[in-house]
Short mmCIF file of N, CA and C and ligand atoms in Angstrom, two decimals:
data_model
loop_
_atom_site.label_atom_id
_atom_site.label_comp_id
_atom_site.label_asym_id
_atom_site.label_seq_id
_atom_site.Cartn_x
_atom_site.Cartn_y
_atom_site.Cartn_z
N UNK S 1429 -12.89 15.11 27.91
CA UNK S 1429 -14.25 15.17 28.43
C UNK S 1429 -14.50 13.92 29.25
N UNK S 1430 -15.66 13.73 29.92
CA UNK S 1430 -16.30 12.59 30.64
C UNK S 1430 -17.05 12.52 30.22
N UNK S 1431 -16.51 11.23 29.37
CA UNK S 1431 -17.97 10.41 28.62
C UNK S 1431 -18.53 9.45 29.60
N UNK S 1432 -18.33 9.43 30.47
CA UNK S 1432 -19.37 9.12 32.01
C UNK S 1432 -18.71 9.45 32.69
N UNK S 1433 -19.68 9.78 33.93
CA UNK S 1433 -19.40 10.11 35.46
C UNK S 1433 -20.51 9.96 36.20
N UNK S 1434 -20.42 8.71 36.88
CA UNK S 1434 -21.15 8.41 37.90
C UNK S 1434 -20.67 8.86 39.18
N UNK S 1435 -21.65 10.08 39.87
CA UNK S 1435 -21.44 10.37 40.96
C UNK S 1435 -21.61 9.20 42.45
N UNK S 1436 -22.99 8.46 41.88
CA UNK S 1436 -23.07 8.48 43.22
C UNK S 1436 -22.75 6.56 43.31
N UNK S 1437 -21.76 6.29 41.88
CA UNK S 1437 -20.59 5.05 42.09
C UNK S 1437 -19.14 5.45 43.06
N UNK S 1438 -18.93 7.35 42.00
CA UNK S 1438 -17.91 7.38 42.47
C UNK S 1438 -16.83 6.74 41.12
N UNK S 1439 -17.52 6.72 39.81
CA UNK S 1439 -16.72 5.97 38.71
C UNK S 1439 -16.96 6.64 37.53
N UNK S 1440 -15.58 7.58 37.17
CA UNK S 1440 -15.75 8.07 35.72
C UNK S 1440 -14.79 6.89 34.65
N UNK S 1441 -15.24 7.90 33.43
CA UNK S 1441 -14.30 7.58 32.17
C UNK S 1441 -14.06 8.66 31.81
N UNK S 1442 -12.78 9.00 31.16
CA UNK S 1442 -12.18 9.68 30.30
C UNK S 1442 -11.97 9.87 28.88
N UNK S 1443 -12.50 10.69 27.93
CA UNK S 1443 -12.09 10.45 26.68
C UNK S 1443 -11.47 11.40 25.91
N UNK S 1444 -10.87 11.82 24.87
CA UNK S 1444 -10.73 12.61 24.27
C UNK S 1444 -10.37 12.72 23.12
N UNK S 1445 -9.90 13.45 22.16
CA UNK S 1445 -10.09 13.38 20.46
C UNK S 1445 -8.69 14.90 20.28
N UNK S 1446 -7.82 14.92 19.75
CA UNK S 1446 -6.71 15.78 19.23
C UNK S 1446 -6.81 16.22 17.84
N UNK S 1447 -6.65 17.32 17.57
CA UNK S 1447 -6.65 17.50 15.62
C UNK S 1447 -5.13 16.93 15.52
N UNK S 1448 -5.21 16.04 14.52
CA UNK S 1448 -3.73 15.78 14.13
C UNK S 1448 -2.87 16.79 14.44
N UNK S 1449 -2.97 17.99 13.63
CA UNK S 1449 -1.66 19.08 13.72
C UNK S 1449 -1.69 19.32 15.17
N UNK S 1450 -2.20 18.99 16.21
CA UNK S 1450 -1.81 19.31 17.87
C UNK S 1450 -1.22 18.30 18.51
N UNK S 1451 -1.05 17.18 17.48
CA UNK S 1451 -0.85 16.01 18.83
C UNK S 1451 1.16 16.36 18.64
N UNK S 1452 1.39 15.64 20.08
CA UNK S 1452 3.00 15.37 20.07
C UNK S 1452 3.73 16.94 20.95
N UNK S 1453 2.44 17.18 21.80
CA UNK S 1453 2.63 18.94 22.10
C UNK S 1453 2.73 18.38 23.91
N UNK S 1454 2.33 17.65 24.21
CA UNK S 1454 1.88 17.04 25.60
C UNK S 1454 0.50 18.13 26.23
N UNK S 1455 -0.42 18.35 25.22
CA UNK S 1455 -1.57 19.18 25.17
C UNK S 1455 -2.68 17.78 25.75
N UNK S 1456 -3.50 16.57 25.45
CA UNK S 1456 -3.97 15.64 26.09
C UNK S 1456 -3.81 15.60 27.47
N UNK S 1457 -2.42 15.19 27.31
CA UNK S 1457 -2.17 14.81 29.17
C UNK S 1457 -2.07 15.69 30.04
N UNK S 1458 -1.80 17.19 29.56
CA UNK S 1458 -1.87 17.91 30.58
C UNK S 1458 -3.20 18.50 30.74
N UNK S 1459 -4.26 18.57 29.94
CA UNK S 1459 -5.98 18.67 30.15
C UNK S 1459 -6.66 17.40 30.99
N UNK S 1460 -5.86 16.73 30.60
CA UNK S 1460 -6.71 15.20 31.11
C UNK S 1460 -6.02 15.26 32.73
N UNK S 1461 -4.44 15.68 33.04
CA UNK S 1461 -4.54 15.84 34.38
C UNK S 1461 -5.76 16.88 34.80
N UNK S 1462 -5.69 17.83 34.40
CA UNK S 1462 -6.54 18.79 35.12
C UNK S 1462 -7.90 18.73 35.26
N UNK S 1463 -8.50 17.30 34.38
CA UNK S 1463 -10.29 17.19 34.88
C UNK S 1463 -10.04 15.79 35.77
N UNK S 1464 -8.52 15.22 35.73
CA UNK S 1464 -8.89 13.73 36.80
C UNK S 1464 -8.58 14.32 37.82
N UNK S 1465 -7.48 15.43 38.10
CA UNK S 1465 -7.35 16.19 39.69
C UNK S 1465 -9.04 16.61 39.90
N UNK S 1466 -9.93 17.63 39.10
CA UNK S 1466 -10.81 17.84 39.41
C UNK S 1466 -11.61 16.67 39.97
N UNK S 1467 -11.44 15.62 39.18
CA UNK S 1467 -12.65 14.37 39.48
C UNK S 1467 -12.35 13.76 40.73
N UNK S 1468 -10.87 13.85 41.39
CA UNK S 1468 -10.64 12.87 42.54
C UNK S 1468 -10.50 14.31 43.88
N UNK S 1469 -10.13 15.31 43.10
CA UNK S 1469 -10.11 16.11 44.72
C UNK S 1469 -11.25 16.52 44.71
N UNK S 1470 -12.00 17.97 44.04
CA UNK S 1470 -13.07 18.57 44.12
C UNK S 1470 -14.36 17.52 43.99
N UNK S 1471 -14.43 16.40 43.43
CA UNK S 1471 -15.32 15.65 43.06
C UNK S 1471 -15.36 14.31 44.23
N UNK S 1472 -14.46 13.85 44.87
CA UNK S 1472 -14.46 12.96 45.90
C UNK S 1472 -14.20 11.75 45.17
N UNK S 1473 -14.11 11.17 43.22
CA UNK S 1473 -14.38 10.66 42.90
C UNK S 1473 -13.49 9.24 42.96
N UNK S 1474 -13.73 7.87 43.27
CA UNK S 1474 -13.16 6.54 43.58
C UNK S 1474 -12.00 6.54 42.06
N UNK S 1475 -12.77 6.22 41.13
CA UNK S 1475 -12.24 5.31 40.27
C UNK S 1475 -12.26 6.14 38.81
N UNK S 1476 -11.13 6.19 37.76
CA UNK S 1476 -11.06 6.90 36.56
C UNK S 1476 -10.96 6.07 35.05
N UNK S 1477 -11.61 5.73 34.42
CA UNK S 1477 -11.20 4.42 33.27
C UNK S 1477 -10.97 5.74 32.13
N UNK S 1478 -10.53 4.70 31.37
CA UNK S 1478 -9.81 4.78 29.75
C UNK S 1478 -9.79 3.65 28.96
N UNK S 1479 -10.71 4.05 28.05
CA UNK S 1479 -11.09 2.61 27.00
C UNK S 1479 -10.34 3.19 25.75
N UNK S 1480 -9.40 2.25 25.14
CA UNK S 1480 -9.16 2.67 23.73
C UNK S 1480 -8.79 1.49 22.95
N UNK S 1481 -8.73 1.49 21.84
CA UNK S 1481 -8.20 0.15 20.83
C UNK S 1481 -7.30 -0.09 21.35
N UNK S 1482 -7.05 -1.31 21.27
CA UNK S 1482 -6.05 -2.10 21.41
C UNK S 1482 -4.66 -1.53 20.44
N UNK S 1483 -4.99 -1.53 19.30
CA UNK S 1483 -3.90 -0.71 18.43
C UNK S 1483 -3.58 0.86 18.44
N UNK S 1484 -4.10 1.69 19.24
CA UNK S 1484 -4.18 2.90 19.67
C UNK S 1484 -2.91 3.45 20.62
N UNK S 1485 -1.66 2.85 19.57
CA UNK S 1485 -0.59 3.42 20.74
C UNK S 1485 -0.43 4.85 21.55
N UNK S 1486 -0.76 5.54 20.34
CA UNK S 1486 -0.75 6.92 21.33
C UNK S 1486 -1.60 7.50 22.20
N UNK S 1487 -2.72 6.56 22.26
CA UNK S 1487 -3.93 6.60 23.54
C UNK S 1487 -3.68 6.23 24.63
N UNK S 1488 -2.87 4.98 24.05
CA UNK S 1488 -2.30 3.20 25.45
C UNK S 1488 -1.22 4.44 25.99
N UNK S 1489 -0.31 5.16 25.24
CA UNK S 1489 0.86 6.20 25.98
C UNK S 1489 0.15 7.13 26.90
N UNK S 1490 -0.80 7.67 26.13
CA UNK S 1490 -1.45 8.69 27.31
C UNK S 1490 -2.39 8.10 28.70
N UNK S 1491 -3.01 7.02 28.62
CA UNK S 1491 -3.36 6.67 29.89
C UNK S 1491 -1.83 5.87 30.97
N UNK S 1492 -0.90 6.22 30.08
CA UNK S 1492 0.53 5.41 30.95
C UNK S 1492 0.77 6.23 31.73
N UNK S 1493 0.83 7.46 30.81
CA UNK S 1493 1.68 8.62 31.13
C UNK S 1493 0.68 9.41 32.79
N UNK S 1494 -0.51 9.34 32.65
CA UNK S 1494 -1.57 9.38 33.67
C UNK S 1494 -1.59 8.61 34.92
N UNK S 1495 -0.34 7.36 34.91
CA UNK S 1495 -0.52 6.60 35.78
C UNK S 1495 -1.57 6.00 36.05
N UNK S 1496 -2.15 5.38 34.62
CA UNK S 1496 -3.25 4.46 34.91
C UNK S 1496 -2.29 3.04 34.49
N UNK S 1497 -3.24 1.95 35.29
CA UNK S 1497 -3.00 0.45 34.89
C UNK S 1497 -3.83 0.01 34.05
N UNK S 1498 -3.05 -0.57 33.09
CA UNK S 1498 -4.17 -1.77 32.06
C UNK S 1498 -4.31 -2.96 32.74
N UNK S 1499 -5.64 -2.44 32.50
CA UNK S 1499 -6.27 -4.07 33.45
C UNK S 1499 -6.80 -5.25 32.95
N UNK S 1500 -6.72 -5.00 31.39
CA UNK S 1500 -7.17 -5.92 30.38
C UNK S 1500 -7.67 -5.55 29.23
N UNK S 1501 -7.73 -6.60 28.49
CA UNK S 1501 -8.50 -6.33 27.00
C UNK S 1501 -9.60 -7.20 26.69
N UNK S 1502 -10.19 -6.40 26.43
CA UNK S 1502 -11.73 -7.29 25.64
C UNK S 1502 -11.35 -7.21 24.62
N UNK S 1503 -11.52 -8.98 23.85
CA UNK S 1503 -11.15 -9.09 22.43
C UNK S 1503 -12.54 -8.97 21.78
N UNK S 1504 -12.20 -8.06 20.69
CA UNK S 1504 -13.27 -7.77 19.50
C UNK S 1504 -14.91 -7.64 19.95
N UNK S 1505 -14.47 -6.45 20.78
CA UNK S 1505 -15.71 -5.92 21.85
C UNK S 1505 -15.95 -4.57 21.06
N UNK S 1506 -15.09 -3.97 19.73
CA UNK S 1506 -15.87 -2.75 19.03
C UNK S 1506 -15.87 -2.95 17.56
N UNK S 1507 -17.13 -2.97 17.31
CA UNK S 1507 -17.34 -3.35 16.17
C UNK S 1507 -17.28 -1.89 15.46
N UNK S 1508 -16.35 -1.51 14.29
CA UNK S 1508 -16.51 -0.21 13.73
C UNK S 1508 -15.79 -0.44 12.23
N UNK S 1509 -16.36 -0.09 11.41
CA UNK S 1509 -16.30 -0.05 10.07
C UNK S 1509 -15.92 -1.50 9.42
N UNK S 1510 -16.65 -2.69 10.17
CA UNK S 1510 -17.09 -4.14 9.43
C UNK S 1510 -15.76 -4.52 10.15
N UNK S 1511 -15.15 -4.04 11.11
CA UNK S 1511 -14.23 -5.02 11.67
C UNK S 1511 -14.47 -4.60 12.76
N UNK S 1512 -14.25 -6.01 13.71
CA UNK S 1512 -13.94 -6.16 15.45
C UNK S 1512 -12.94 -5.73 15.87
N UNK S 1513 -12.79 -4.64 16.77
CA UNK S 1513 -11.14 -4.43 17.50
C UNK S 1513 -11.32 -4.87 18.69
N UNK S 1514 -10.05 -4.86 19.46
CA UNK S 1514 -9.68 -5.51 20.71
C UNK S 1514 -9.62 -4.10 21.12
N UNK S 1515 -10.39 -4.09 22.66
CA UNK S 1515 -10.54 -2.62 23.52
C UNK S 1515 -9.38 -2.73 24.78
N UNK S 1516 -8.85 -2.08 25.07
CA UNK S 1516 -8.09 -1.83 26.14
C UNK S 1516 -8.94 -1.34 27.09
N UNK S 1517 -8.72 -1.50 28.73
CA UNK S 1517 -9.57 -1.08 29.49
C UNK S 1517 -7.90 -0.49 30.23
N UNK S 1518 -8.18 0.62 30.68
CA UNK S 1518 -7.17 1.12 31.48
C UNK S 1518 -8.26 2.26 32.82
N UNK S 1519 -7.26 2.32 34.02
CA UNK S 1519 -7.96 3.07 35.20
C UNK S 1519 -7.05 3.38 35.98
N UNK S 1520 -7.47 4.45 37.13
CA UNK S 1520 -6.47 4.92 38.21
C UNK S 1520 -7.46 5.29 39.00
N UNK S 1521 -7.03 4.56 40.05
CA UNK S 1521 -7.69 4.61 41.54
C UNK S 1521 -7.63 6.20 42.37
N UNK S 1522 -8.08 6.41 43.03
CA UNK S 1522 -8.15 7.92 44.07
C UNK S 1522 -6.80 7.71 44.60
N UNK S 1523 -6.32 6.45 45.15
CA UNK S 1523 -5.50 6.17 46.28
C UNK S 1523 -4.10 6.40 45.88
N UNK S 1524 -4.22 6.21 44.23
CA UNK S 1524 -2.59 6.11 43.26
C UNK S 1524 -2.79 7.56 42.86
N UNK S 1525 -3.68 8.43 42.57
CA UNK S 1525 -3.72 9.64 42.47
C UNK S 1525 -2.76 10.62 42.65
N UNK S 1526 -1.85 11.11 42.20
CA UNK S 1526 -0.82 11.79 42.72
C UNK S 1526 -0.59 12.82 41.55
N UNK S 1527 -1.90 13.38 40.73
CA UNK S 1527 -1.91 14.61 39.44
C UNK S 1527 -1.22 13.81 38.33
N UNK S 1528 -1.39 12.42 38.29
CA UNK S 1528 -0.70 12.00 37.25
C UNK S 1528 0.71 12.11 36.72
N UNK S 1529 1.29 11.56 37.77
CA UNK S 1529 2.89 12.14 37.67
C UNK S 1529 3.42 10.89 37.04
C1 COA N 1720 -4.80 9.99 21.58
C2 COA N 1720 -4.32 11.43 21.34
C3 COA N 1720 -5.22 12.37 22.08
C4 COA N 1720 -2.85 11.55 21.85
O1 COA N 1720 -2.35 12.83 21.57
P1 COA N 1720 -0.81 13.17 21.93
O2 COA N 1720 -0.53 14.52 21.44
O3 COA N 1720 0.06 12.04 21.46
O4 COA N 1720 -0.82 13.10 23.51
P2 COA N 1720 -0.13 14.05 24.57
O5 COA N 1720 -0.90 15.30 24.72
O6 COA N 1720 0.02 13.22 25.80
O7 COA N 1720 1.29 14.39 23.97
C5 COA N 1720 2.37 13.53 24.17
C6 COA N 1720 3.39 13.81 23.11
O8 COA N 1720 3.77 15.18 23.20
C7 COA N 1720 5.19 15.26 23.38
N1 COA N 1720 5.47 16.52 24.12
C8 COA N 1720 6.00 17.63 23.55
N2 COA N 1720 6.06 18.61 24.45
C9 COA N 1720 5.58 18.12 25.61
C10 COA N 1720 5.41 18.68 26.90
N3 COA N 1720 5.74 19.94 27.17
N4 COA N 1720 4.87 17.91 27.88
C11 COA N 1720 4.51 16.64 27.62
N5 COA N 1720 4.67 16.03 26.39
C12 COA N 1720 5.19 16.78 25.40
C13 COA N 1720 5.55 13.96 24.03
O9 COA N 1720 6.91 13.64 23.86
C14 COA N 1720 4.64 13.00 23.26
O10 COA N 1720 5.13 12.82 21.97
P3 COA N 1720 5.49 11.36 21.39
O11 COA N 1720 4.31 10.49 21.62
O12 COA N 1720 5.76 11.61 19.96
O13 COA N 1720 6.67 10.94 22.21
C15 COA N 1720 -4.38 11.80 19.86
O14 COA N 1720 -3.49 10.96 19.15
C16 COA N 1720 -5.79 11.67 19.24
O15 COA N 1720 -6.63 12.53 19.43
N6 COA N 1720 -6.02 10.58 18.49
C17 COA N 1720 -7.29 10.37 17.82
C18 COA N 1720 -8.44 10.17 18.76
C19 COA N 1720 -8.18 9.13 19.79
O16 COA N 1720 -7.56 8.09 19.52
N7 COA N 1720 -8.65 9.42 20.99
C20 COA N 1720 -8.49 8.54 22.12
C21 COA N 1720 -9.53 7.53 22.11
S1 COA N 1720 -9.46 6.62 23.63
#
């Protein structure tokens, strides 16, 4: 889904959630190509982010696998269940756009 989309930035985010028994199917990345093609062709849209924990390897894999860049981490920017995690910020430009190959 797009847990934002600013049209008239031109700047979404991406998020999404797997039932355990589905993950390891390449079911994520191939939905998530098909709403960032929507967002950069049909949508005109600049810029695509992906925020996930820092310890979230199989999140950090799927925005790789998308051909996004990590562009940094905010340390202990989510506070969730009495502890601080470190957030990953990851994105892919219109210009690197190529269906996430
Ligand atoms: C993050 C999350 C969506 C990743 O799910 P996933 O199934 O690992 O991601 P993908 O759909 O990209 O699948 C890739 C896996 O499928 C495998 N795969 C199997 N068949 C495949 C195919 N035909 N094509 C592509 N990959 C395939 C890949 O090898 C990879 O497995 P591996 O990581 O064990 O090597 C899932 O772990 C999740 O929902 N976690 C909880 C919520 C969460 O963290 N959300 C993200 C917050 S930012």
């Amino acid at each position: 889904m797009f847990v934002a989309f600013d049209a008239a930035a031109g700047t979404c985010e991406v998020g999404c959630w797997l039932d355990p028994a589905a993950e390891g199917r390449g079911l994520i990345t191939a939905a998530c190509r098909t709403v960032l093609d929507w967002a950069f062709t049909t949508r005109g849209m600049h810029r695509a982010e992906w925020h996930c924990r820092a310890d979230n390897a199989r999140s950090a894999a799927v925005a790789e696998r998308l051909g996004m860049t990590l562009e940094g981490v905010r340390r202990e920017a989510w506070p969730y269940d009495g502890t601080r995690h470190d957030t990953q910020d990851w994105a892919v430009l219109a210009g690197e756009w190529r269906g996430g190959a």
